[in-house]
C-alpha cells in the first residue's frame, strides 16, 4: 500500500443501515494499474470499495487483468480473491504456480509476495482486511 495516510473520515463506508445493500455489476469504474505500478505495457485494472472503518477495516474490490506484463505485489494484510471470469495465474517466491479459474478462491496471507503472471486473463472480486488504498480509488 502507498505511504498515503487513510483515515475513516476520508470515505463513505458501505456498512451502514439499512442492513442489506446490493452492489450492481458495473457500479464502480476500475482504474488502470499501468500508471500506478509504472509498468506501461501492463493491462490490469482495480478499484477499492470501502466497507467498514478503521477499528475493523474491511475493503472489497474488483480486479481485472489481461495478457500483458507480470507484476509483483506484497500483501501486508489478509485478502480473499474470488475468480469470477477467465483465469488469474500467480506464482510465489519459490516459483510455485497457481491457476485460479472461475469459482476458485485465492487466500493471500500477510507478508506474502505474489507475482501476477503475464498470461493472466480474467476478473476477480476481493475482500481485504485493510482500509482502501488511495491509489486504487477513483
PDB file of C-alpha atoms in Angstrom:
ATOM      1  CA  UNK A   1       0.000   0.000   0.000  1.00  0.00           C
ATOM      2  CA  UNK A   2       1.118   3.552  -0.542  1.00  0.00           C
ATOM      3  CA  UNK A   3       2.526   5.758   2.158  1.00  0.00           C
ATOM      4  CA  UNK A   4      -0.588   7.957   1.959  1.00  0.00           C
ATOM      5  CA  UNK A   5      -2.461   8.084   5.235  1.00  0.00           C
ATOM      6  CA  UNK A   6      -6.021   6.843   5.039  1.00  0.00           C
ATOM      7  CA  UNK A   7      -8.463   7.649   7.799  1.00  0.00           C
ATOM      8  CA  UNK A   8     -12.003   6.511   8.388  1.00  0.00           C
ATOM      9  CA  UNK A   9     -13.255  10.058   7.843  1.00  0.00           C
ATOM     10  CA  UNK A  10     -11.961  10.100   4.247  1.00  0.00           C
ATOM     11  CA  UNK A  11     -14.574   7.672   2.918  1.00  0.00           C
ATOM     12  CA  UNK A  12     -18.256   6.899   2.640  1.00  0.00           C
ATOM     13  CA  UNK A  13     -18.415   3.370   4.070  1.00  0.00           C
ATOM     14  CA  UNK A  14     -20.985   0.901   2.759  1.00  0.00           C
ATOM     15  CA  UNK A  15     -21.613  -0.795   6.118  1.00  0.00           C
ATOM     16  CA  UNK A  16     -24.468   1.493   7.108  1.00  0.00           C
ATOM     17  CA  UNK A  17     -28.179   0.993   7.681  1.00  0.00           C
ATOM     18  CA  UNK A  18     -30.264  -0.482   6.138  1.00  0.00           C
ATOM     19  CA  UNK A  19     -28.786  -3.896   6.813  1.00  0.00           C
ATOM     20  CA  UNK A  20     -28.896  -5.179   3.230  1.00  0.00           C
ATOM     21  CA  UNK A  21     -27.135  -3.474   0.370  1.00  0.00           C
ATOM     22  CA  UNK A  22     -26.828  -4.641  -3.227  1.00  0.00           C
ATOM     23  CA  UNK A  23     -23.947  -3.516  -5.417  1.00  0.00           C
ATOM     24  CA  UNK A  24     -24.894  -3.997  -9.052  1.00  0.00           C
ATOM     25  CA  UNK A  25     -22.267  -5.118 -11.559  1.00  0.00           C
ATOM     26  CA  UNK A  26     -20.616  -2.129 -13.208  1.00  0.00           C
ATOM     27  CA  UNK A  27     -21.391   0.274 -10.339  1.00  0.00           C
ATOM     28  CA  UNK A  28     -17.718   1.123  -9.856  1.00  0.00           C
ATOM     29  CA  UNK A  29     -15.341   2.049 -12.682  1.00  0.00           C
ATOM     30  CA  UNK A  30     -11.914   0.435 -12.258  1.00  0.00           C
ATOM     31  CA  UNK A  31      -8.663   2.397 -12.628  1.00  0.00           C
ATOM     32  CA  UNK A  32      -5.717   1.332 -14.799  1.00  0.00           C
ATOM     33  CA  UNK A  33      -2.795  -0.183 -12.859  1.00  0.00           C
ATOM     34  CA  UNK A  34      -0.153   0.521 -15.521  1.00  0.00           C
ATOM     35  CA  UNK A  35       0.365   4.100 -14.286  1.00  0.00           C
ATOM     36  CA  UNK A  36       0.038   3.203 -10.596  1.00  0.00           C
ATOM     37  CA  UNK A  37       2.702   0.475 -10.852  1.00  0.00           C
ATOM     38  CA  UNK A  38       4.811   2.237 -13.544  1.00  0.00           C
ATOM     39  CA  UNK A  39       4.559  -0.730 -15.937  1.00  0.00           C
ATOM     40  CA  UNK A  40       3.407   0.870 -19.233  1.00  0.00           C
ATOM     41  CA  UNK A  41       2.593  -2.424 -21.020  1.00  0.00           C
ATOM     42  CA  UNK A  42       0.528  -3.783 -18.103  1.00  0.00           C
ATOM     43  CA  UNK A  43      -3.152  -4.346 -18.849  1.00  0.00           C
ATOM     44  CA  UNK A  44      -4.762  -4.618 -15.427  1.00  0.00           C
ATOM     45  CA  UNK A  45      -7.455  -2.670 -13.591  1.00  0.00           C
ATOM     46  CA  UNK A  46      -8.582  -2.354  -9.965  1.00  0.00           C
ATOM     47  CA  UNK A  47     -10.965  -0.425  -7.715  1.00  0.00           C
ATOM     48  CA  UNK A  48     -11.255  -0.459  -3.914  1.00  0.00           C
ATOM     49  CA  UNK A  49     -14.654  -0.041  -2.242  1.00  0.00           C
ATOM     50  CA  UNK A  50     -14.516   0.843   1.494  1.00  0.00           C
ATOM     51  CA  UNK A  51     -16.868  -1.243   3.638  1.00  0.00           C
ATOM     52  CA  UNK A  52     -16.038  -0.582   7.294  1.00  0.00           C
ATOM     53  CA  UNK A  53     -13.949   1.955   9.229  1.00  0.00           C
ATOM     54  CA  UNK A  54     -10.568   1.884  10.934  1.00  0.00           C
ATOM     55  CA  UNK A  55     -11.415  -0.119  14.076  1.00  0.00           C
ATOM     56  CA  UNK A  56     -12.385  -3.123  11.898  1.00  0.00           C
ATOM     57  CA  UNK A  57     -11.168  -2.248   8.403  1.00  0.00           C
ATOM     58  CA  UNK A  58     -12.672  -4.150   5.510  1.00  0.00           C
ATOM     59  CA  UNK A  59     -12.498  -3.293   1.836  1.00  0.00           C
ATOM     60  CA  UNK A  60     -13.944  -5.043  -1.179  1.00  0.00           C
ATOM     61  CA  UNK A  61     -12.819  -4.535  -4.717  1.00  0.00           C
ATOM     62  CA  UNK A  62     -12.835  -5.551  -8.317  1.00  0.00           C
ATOM     63  CA  UNK A  63      -9.705  -6.712 -10.163  1.00  0.00           C
ATOM     64  CA  UNK A  64      -9.124  -7.475 -13.836  1.00  0.00           C
ATOM     65  CA  UNK A  65      -6.035  -8.470 -15.770  1.00  0.00           C
ATOM     66  CA  UNK A  66      -5.466  -9.078 -19.449  1.00  0.00           C
ATOM     67  CA  UNK A  67      -2.469 -10.851 -21.027  1.00  0.00           C
ATOM     68  CA  UNK A  68       0.358  -8.312 -20.819  1.00  0.00           C
ATOM     69  CA  UNK A  69       3.175  -7.865 -18.250  1.00  0.00           C
ATOM     70  CA  UNK A  70       3.671  -9.702 -14.969  1.00  0.00           C
ATOM     71  CA  UNK A  71       3.920  -7.740 -11.734  1.00  0.00           C
ATOM     72  CA  UNK A  72       4.778  -8.381  -8.081  1.00  0.00           C
ATOM     73  CA  UNK A  73       2.607  -7.385  -5.149  1.00  0.00           C
ATOM     74  CA  UNK A  74       3.400  -7.714  -1.435  1.00  0.00           C
ATOM     75  CA  UNK A  75       0.308  -8.443   0.654  1.00  0.00           C
ATOM     76  CA  UNK A  76       0.685  -6.923   4.135  1.00  0.00           C
ATOM     77  CA  UNK A  77      -2.878  -7.930   5.068  1.00  0.00           C
ATOM     78  CA  UNK A  78      -5.251 -10.865   4.575  1.00  0.00           C
ATOM     79  CA  UNK A  79      -7.067 -10.868   1.230  1.00  0.00           C
ATOM     80  CA  UNK A  80      -9.528 -13.340  -0.263  1.00  0.00           C
ATOM     81  CA  UNK A  81      -9.840 -13.099  -4.061  1.00  0.00           C
ATOM     82  CA  UNK A  82     -12.612 -14.968  -5.931  1.00  0.00           C
ATOM     83  CA  UNK A  83     -12.136 -15.546  -9.651  1.00  0.00           C
ATOM     84  CA  UNK A  84     -15.387 -14.779 -11.466  1.00  0.00           C
ATOM     85  CA  UNK A  85     -14.274 -14.992 -15.118  1.00  0.00           C
ATOM     86  CA  UNK A  86     -11.298 -16.390 -17.029  1.00  0.00           C
ATOM     87  CA  UNK A  87      -8.016 -17.194 -15.299  1.00  0.00           C
ATOM     88  CA  UNK A  88      -5.776 -15.361 -12.862  1.00  0.00           C
ATOM     89  CA  UNK A  89      -2.365 -17.020 -12.652  1.00  0.00           C
ATOM     90  CA  UNK A  90       0.005 -16.277  -9.764  1.00  0.00           C
ATOM     91  CA  UNK A  91       3.363 -17.532  -8.534  1.00  0.00           C
ATOM     92  CA  UNK A  92       5.000 -17.430  -5.123  1.00  0.00           C
ATOM     93  CA  UNK A  93       8.642 -16.579  -4.423  1.00  0.00           C
ATOM     94  CA  UNK A  94       9.586 -20.254  -4.747  1.00  0.00           C
ATOM     95  CA  UNK A  95       8.184 -20.351  -8.292  1.00  0.00           C
ATOM     96  CA  UNK A  96       5.091 -22.434  -7.474  1.00  0.00           C
ATOM     97  CA  UNK A  97       2.349 -21.612  -9.984  1.00  0.00           C
ATOM     98  CA  UNK A  98      -1.334 -21.372  -9.040  1.00  0.00           C
ATOM     99  CA  UNK A  99      -4.007 -21.151 -11.743  1.00  0.00           C
ATOM    100  CA  UNK A 100      -7.287 -19.718 -10.474  1.00  0.00           C
ATOM    101  CA  UNK A 101     -10.343 -20.196 -12.691  1.00  0.00           C
ATOM    102  CA  UNK A 102     -13.950 -19.031 -12.392  1.00  0.00           C
ATOM    103  CA  UNK A 103     -15.275 -20.141  -9.000  1.00  0.00           C
ATOM    104  CA  UNK A 104     -11.802 -20.648  -7.470  1.00  0.00           C
ATOM    105  CA  UNK A 105     -10.640 -18.694  -4.417  1.00  0.00           C
ATOM    106  CA  UNK A 106      -7.153 -17.382  -3.614  1.00  0.00           C
ATOM    107  CA  UNK A 107      -6.257 -16.609   0.012  1.00  0.00           C
ATOM    108  CA  UNK A 108      -3.237 -14.310   0.358  1.00  0.00           C
ATOM    109  CA  UNK A 109      -1.912 -14.072   3.925  1.00  0.00           C
ATOM    110  CA  UNK A 110       0.055 -11.129   5.378  1.00  0.00           C
ATOM    111  CA  UNK A 111       3.688 -10.728   4.285  1.00  0.00           C
ATOM    112  CA  UNK A 112       3.208 -12.817   1.136  1.00  0.00           C
ATOM    113  CA  UNK A 113       4.827 -11.695  -2.123  1.00  0.00           C
ATOM    114  CA  UNK A 114       2.715 -12.678  -5.138  1.00  0.00           C
ATOM    115  CA  UNK A 115       3.721 -12.494  -8.796  1.00  0.00           C
ATOM    116  CA  UNK A 116       0.740 -11.977 -11.091  1.00  0.00           C
ATOM    117  CA  UNK A 117       1.612 -13.869 -14.283  1.00  0.00           C
ATOM    118  CA  UNK A 118       1.628 -12.141 -17.689  1.00  0.00           C
ATOM    119  CA  UNK A 119      -0.658 -14.893 -19.056  1.00  0.00           C
ATOM    120  CA  UNK A 120      -3.486 -13.930 -16.678  1.00  0.00           C
ATOM    121  CA  UNK A 121      -6.722 -13.029 -18.424  1.00  0.00           C
ATOM    122  CA  UNK A 122      -9.634 -12.776 -16.030  1.00  0.00           C
ATOM    123  CA  UNK A 123     -11.729 -10.914 -13.494  1.00  0.00           C
ATOM    124  CA  UNK A 124     -11.981 -11.262  -9.717  1.00  0.00           C
ATOM    125  CA  UNK A 125     -13.658  -9.739  -6.702  1.00  0.00           C
ATOM    126  CA  UNK A 126     -11.822  -9.483  -3.399  1.00  0.00           C
ATOM    127  CA  UNK A 127     -12.213  -8.769   0.289  1.00  0.00           C
ATOM    128  CA  UNK A 128      -9.225  -7.322   2.156  1.00  0.00           C
ATOM    129  CA  UNK A 129      -8.690  -6.630   5.855  1.00  0.00           C
ATOM    130  CA  UNK A 130      -7.483  -3.058   5.315  1.00  0.00           C
ATOM    131  CA  UNK A 131      -8.708   0.426   4.581  1.00  0.00           C
ATOM    132  CA  UNK A 132      -8.920   1.317   0.886  1.00  0.00           C
ATOM    133  CA  UNK A 133      -5.656   2.017  -0.919  1.00  0.00           C
ATOM    134  CA  UNK A 134      -5.815   5.664  -2.087  1.00  0.00           C
ATOM    135  CA  UNK A 135      -4.196   4.843  -5.433  1.00  0.00           C
ATOM    136  CA  UNK A 136      -6.906   2.214  -6.070  1.00  0.00           C
ATOM    137  CA  UNK A 137      -9.788   4.697  -5.699  1.00  0.00           C
ATOM    138  CA  UNK A 138     -11.498   6.806  -8.372  1.00  0.00           C
TER     139      UNK A 138
END
